[in-house]
Coordinates of C-alpha atoms in Angstrom, one line a residue:
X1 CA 94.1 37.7 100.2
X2 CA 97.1 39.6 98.5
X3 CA 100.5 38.5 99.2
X4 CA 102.5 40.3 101.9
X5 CA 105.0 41.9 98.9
X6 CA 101.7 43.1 97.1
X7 CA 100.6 44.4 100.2
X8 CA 103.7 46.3 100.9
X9 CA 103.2 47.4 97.1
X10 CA 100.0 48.6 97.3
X11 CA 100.5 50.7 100.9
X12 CA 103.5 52.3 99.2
X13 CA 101.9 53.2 96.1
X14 CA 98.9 54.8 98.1
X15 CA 101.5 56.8 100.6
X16 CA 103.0 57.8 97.3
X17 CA 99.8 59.5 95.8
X18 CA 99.1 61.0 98.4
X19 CA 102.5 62.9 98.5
X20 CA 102.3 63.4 95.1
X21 CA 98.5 65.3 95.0
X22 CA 99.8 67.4 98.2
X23 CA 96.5 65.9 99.4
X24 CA 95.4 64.5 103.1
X25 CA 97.7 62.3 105.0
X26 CA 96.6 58.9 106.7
X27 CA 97.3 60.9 109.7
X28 CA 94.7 63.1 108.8
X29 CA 92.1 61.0 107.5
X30 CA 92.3 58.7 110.4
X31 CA 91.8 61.9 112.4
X32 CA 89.0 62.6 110.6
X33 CA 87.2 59.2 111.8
X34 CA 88.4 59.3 115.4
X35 CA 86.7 63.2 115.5
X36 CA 83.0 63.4 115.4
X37 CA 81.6 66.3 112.8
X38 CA 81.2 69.9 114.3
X39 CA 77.9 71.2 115.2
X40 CA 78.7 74.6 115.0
X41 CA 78.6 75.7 111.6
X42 CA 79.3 79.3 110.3
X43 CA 77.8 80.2 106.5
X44 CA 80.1 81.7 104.1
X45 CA 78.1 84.9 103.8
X46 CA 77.8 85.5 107.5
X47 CA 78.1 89.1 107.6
X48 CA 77.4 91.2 111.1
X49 CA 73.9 91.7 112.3
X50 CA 72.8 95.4 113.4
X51 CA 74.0 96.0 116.6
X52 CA 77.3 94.6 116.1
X53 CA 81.0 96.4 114.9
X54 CA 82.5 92.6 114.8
X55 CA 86.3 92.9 113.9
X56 CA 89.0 95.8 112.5
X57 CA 86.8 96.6 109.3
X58 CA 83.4 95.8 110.4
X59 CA 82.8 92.0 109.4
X60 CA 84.8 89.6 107.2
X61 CA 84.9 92.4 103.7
X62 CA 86.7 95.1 105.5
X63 CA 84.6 97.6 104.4
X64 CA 84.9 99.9 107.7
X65 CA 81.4 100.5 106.5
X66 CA 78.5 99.7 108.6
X67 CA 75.2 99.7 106.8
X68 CA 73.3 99.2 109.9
X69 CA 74.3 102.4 111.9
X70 CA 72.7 106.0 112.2
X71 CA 75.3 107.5 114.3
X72 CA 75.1 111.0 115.0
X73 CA 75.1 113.7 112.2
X74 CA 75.7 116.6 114.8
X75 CA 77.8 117.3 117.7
X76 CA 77.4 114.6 119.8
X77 CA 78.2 114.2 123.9
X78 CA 80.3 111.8 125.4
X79 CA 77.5 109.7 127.6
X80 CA 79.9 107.5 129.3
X81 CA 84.0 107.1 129.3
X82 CA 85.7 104.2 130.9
X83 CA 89.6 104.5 131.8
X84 CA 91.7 101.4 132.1
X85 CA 94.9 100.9 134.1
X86 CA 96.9 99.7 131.4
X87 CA 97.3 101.0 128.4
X88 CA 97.4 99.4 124.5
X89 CA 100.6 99.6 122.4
X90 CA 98.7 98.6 119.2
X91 CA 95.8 100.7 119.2
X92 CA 93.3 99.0 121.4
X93 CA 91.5 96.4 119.5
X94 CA 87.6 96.3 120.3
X95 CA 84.3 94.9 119.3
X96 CA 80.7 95.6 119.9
X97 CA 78.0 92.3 120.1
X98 CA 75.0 91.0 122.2
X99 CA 75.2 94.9 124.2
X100 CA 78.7 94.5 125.1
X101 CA 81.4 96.1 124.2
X102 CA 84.7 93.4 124.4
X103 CA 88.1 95.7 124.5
X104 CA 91.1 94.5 125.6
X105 CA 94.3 96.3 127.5
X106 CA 97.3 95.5 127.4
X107 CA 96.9 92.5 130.1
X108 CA 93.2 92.2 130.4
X109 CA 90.3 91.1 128.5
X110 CA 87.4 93.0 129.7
X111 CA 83.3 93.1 128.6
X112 CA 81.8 96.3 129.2
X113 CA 77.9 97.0 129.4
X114 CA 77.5 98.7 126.2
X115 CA 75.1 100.8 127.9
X116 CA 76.7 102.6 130.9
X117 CA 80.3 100.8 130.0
X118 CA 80.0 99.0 133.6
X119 CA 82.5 96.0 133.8
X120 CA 80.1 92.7 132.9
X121 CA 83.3 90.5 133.3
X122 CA 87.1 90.3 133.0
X123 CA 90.2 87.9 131.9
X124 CA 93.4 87.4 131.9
X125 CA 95.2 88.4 128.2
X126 CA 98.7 89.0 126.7
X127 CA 100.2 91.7 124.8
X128 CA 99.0 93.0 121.5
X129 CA 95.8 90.8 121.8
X130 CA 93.2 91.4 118.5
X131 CA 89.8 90.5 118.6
X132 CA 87.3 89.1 116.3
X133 CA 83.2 88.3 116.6
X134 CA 81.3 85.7 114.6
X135 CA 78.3 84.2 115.2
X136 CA 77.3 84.2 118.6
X137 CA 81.3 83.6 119.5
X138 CA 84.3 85.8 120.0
X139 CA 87.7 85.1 119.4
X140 CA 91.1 86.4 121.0
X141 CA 94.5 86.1 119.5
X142 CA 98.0 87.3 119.4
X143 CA 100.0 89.2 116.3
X144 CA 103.5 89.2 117.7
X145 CA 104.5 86.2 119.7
X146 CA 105.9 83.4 118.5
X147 CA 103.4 81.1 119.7
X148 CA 100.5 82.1 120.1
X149 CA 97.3 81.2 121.8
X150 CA 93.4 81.7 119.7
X151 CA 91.2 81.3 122.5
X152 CA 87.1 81.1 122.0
X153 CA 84.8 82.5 124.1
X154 CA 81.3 82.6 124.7
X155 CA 79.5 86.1 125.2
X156 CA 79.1 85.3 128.5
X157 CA 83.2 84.9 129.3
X158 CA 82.9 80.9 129.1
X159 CA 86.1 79.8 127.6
X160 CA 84.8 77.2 124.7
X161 CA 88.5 76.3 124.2
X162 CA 92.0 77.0 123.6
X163 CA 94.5 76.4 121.2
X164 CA 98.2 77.4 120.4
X165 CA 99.9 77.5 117.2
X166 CA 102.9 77.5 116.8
X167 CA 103.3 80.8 114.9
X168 CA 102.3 84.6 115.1
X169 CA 98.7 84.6 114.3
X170 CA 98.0 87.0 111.4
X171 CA 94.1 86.2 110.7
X172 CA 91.7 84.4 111.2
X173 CA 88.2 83.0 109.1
X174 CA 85.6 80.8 110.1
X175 CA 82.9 79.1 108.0
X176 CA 81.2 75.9 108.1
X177 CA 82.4 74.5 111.3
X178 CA 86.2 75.4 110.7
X179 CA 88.2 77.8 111.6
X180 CA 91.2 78.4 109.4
X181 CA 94.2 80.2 111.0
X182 CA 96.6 82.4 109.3
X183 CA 100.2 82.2 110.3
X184 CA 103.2 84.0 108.6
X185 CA 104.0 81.5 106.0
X186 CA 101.0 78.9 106.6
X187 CA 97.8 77.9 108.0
X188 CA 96.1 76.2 110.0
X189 CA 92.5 74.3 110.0
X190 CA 90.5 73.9 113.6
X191 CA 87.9 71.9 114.7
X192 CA 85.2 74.8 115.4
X193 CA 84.0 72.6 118.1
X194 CA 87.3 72.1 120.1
X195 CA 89.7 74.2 118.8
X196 CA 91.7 70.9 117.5
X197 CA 94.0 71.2 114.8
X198 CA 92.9 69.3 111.7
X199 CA 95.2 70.5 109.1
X200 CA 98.0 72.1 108.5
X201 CA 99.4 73.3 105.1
X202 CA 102.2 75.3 103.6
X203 CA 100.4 78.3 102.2
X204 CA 100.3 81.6 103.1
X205 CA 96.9 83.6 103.9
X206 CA 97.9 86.1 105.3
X207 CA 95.3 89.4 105.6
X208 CA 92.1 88.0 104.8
X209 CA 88.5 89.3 103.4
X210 CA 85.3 87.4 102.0
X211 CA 81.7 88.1 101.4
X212 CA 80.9 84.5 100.5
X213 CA 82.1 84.5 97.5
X214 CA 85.2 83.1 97.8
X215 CA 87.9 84.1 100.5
X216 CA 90.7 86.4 99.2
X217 CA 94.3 87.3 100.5
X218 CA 97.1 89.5 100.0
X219 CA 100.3 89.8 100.8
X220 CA 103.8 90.8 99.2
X221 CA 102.1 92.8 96.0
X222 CA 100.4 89.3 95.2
X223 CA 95.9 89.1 95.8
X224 CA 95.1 85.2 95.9
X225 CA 91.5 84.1 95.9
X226 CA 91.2 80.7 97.3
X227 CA 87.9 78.7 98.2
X228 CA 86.9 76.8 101.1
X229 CA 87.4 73.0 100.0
X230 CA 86.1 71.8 103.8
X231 CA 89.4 71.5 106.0
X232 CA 91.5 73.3 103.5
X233 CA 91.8 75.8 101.1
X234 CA 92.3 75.6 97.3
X235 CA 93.5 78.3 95.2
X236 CA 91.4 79.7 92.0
X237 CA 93.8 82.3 91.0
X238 CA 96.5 84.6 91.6
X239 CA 97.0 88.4 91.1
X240 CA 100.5 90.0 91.2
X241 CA 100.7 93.9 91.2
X242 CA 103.8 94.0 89.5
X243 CA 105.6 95.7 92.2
X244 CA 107.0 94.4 95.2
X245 CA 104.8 95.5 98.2
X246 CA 104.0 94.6 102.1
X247 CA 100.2 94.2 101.4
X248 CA 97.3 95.1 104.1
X249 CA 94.1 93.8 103.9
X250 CA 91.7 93.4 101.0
X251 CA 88.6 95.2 100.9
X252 CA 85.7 93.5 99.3
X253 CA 83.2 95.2 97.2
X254 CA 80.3 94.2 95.1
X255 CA 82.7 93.9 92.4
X256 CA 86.1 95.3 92.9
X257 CA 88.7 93.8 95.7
X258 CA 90.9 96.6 96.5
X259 CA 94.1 95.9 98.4
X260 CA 96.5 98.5 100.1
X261 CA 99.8 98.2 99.7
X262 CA 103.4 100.1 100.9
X263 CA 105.8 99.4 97.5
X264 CA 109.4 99.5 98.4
X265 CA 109.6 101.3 94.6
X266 CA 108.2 105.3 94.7
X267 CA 106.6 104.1 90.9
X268 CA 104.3 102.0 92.9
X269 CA 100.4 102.2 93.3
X270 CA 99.6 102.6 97.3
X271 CA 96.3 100.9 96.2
X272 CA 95.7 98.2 93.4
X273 CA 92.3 97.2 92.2
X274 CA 91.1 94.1 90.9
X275 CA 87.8 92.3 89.7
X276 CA 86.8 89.1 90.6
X277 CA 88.6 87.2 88.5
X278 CA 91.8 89.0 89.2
X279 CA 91.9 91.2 86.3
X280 CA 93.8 94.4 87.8
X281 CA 91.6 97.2 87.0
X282 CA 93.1 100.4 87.8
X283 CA 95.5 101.6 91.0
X284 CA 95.7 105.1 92.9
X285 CA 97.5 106.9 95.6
X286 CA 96.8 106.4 99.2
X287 CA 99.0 105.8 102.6
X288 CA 100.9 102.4 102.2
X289 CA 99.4 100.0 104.2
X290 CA 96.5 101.5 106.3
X291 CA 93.3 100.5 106.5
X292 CA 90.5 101.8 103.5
X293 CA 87.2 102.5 104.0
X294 CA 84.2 101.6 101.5
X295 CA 81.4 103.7 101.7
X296 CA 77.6 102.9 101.1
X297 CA 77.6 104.5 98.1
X298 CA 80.9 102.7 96.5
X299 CA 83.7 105.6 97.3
X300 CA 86.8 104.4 99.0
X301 CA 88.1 106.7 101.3
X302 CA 91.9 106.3 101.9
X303 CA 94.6 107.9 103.9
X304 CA 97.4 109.9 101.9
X305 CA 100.6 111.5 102.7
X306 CA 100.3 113.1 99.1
X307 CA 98.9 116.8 98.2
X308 CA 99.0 118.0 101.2
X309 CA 97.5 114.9 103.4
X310 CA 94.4 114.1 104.9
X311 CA 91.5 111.9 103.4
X312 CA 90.6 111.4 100.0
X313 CA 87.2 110.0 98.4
X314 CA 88.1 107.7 95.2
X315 CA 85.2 106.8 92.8
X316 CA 85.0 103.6 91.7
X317 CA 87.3 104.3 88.2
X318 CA 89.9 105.8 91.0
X319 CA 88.8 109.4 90.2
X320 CA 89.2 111.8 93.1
X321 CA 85.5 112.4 94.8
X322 CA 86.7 115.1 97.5
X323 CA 89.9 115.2 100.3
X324 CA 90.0 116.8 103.5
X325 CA 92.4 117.8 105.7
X326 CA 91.9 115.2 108.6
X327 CA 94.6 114.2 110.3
X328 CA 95.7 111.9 113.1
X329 CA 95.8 107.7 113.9
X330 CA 92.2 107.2 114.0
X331 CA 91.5 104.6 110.5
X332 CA 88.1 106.2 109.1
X333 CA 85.0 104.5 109.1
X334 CA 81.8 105.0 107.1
X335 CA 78.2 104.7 108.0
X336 CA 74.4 106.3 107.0
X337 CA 76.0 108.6 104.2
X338 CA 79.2 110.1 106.9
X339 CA 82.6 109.5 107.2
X340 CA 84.5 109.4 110.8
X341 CA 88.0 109.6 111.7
X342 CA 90.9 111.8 112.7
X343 CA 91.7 113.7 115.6
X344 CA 90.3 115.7 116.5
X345 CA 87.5 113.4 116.0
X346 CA 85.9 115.0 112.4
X347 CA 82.7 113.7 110.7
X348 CA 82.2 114.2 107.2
X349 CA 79.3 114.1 104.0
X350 CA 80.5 111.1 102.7
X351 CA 78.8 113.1 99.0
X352 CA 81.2 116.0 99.0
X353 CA 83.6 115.8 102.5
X354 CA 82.0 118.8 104.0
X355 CA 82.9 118.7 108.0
X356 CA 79.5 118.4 109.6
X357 CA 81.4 118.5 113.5
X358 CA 84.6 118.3 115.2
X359 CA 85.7 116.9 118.4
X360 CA 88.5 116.5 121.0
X361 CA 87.9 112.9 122.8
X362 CA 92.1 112.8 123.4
X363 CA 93.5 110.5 120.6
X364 CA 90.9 107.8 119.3
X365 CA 92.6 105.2 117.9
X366 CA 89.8 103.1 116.4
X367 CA 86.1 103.9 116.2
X368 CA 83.4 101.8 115.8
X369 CA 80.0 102.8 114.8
X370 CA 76.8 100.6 116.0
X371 CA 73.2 101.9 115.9
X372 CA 73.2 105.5 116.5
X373 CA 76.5 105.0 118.5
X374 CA 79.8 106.0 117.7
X375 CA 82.3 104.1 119.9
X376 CA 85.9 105.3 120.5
X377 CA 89.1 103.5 122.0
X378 CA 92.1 106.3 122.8
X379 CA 95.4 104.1 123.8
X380 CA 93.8 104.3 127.4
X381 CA 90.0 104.4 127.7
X382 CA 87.1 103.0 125.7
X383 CA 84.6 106.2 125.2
X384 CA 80.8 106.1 123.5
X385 CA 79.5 109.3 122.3
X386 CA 75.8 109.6 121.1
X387 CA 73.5 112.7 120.2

């Protein structure tokens, strides 16, 4: 048996290397043996099924494309509307699963019946809530406060669990029975099963996208692409612009990552594009940090302030495919070959940006198509229209 100075020797040296690597703490690890292993496990290439619109930009790339949905190509009605008693300050954030739409106001939490928009269930919710669907599971939590709560839920309005961090929450990812929580200047690793915290490190991952192929994010002109290492994440490489930027969120194609950015210097690119291995490949104009949409067929359409406004339709080498003078708050989405956004509410030809219809639904905010359903949330109601 070693001596009690070699013993003393040897526990130092260990607590040592593991300051040194920046590696797990005996904290941690012994955490690891008192929890057992989750159940739940998300894969990295979980991607949203048809019938669902699961976050801001679709699913976990951003594309604001839905590959899945047929919504209308003509004029369509407004089948049901349903007003809410408080209004939301940041847009209204919304998703569509399992039939039910899950929108929140500015106190509430509310599940609609996605087919007649009749109240399924209600909850209790703070300001500036945003929402997020994955897997059979939908999460709540807050942008601006301080602390902040990430609440799961199950379809049904079971509350799996609850967690606060200590932070404003800024994203969120979830993939093999973690979910790893983006705060402003770190993040934090949960147990998927209980919501407890597992880890907690120093880096910043702020405004997140992934297809499964490793998990990317932006911020401050800089694109990082890190993979998931279990509990945490380790960075592959790092991408700087070259111009210092408030960065929005990444957009994931089959082989581009294109990230949005607002430069504080008018020689900046509004949007930089990379490759995979974080080569920067070209950069064009578009409306500082708004959200892009990727169409089927590989165009990004992106909001500008320049030549006169409206939408324009890159090509993949940046080249200009079409604008069109759409205006208003309402971030564009793509699906079956049309583009939607604007107010009044304007559909498109994603080929050459012809208007196929316009109409007045009183301010949408975000949209959200699903099947042949186009769903609309103005800062006050939640609206579906279909043909």
């Amino acid at each position: 048996m070693p001596s009690r100075r070699r013993r003393q020797f040897l526990q130092s040296a260990a607590a040592g290397t593991v300051a040194l690597a920046g590696c797990t703490t005996v904290q941690e690890r012994l955490g690891d043996l008192q929890r057992s292993s989750p159940e739940r496990r998300v894969a990295p290439d979980w991607q949203p099924a048809p019938g669902t619109w699961a976050e801001r930009g679709h699913g976990p790339a951003n594309t604001n494309h839905n590959p899945h949905a047929t919504p209308p190509e003509r004029e369509p009605v407004v089948d049901w509307r349903r007003e809410f008693d408080y209004s939301s300050r940041d847009g209204g954030s919304f998703v569509v699963a399992e039939g039910r739409v899950f929108v929140e106001t500015e106190y509430k939490l509310l599940a609609l019946d996605a087919s007649d928009g009749q109240v399924l269930w209600e909850r209790s919710a703070g300001e500036a809530v945003q929402l997020a669907y994955v897997d059979g599971r939908l999460y709540q939590f807050n942008q601006d406060n301080p602390e902040s709560d990430i609440v799961a839920w199950s379809p049904d309005g079971e509350e799996q669990w609850r967690t606060t961090i200590p932070d404003q929450i800024r994203d969120i990812h979830e993939q093999q029975g973690y979910v790893f929580v983006a705060g402003r200047n770190r993040y934090w690793t949960l147990h998927a099963d209980t919501g407890a915290i597992v880890r907690e490190r120093d880096d910043w991952v702020r405004n997140m996208a992934t297809t499964g192929e490793g998990l990317y994010a932006a911020d401050g002109g800089i694109l990082i692409r890190y993979e998931v290492d279990g509990r945490t994440l380790s960075e592959r490489w790092r991408a700087k612009s070259g111009y210092p930027a408030v960065s929005g969120h990444p957009v994931v194609g089959e082989e581009r990552i294109y990230v949005p950015q607002h430069n504080f210097l008018d020689d900046g690119e509004p949007v930089v594009v990379y490759d995979t291995a974080g080569k920067k490949r070209s950069g064009f104009d578009g409306d500082g940090t708004s959200y892009l949409t990727l169409t089927g067929d590989g165009s990004m359409v992106v909001p500008t302030e320049r030549d006169g406004g409206g939408l324009v339709a890159r090509r993949p080498d940046g080249s200009r495919r079409w604008r069109a003078d759409v205006t208003g708050r309402a971030e564009a989405i793509a699906a079956d070959g049309m583009v939607f956004g604007g107010f009044p509410l304007t559909a498109l030809d994603g080929e050459s940006g012809e208007r196929l219809w316009e109409l007045d639904v009183g301010g949408p905010r975000r949209l959200a198509a699903v099947d042949s359903t186009l769903y609309v949330r103005t800062h006050d109601s939640m609206l579906v229209l279909r043909a």
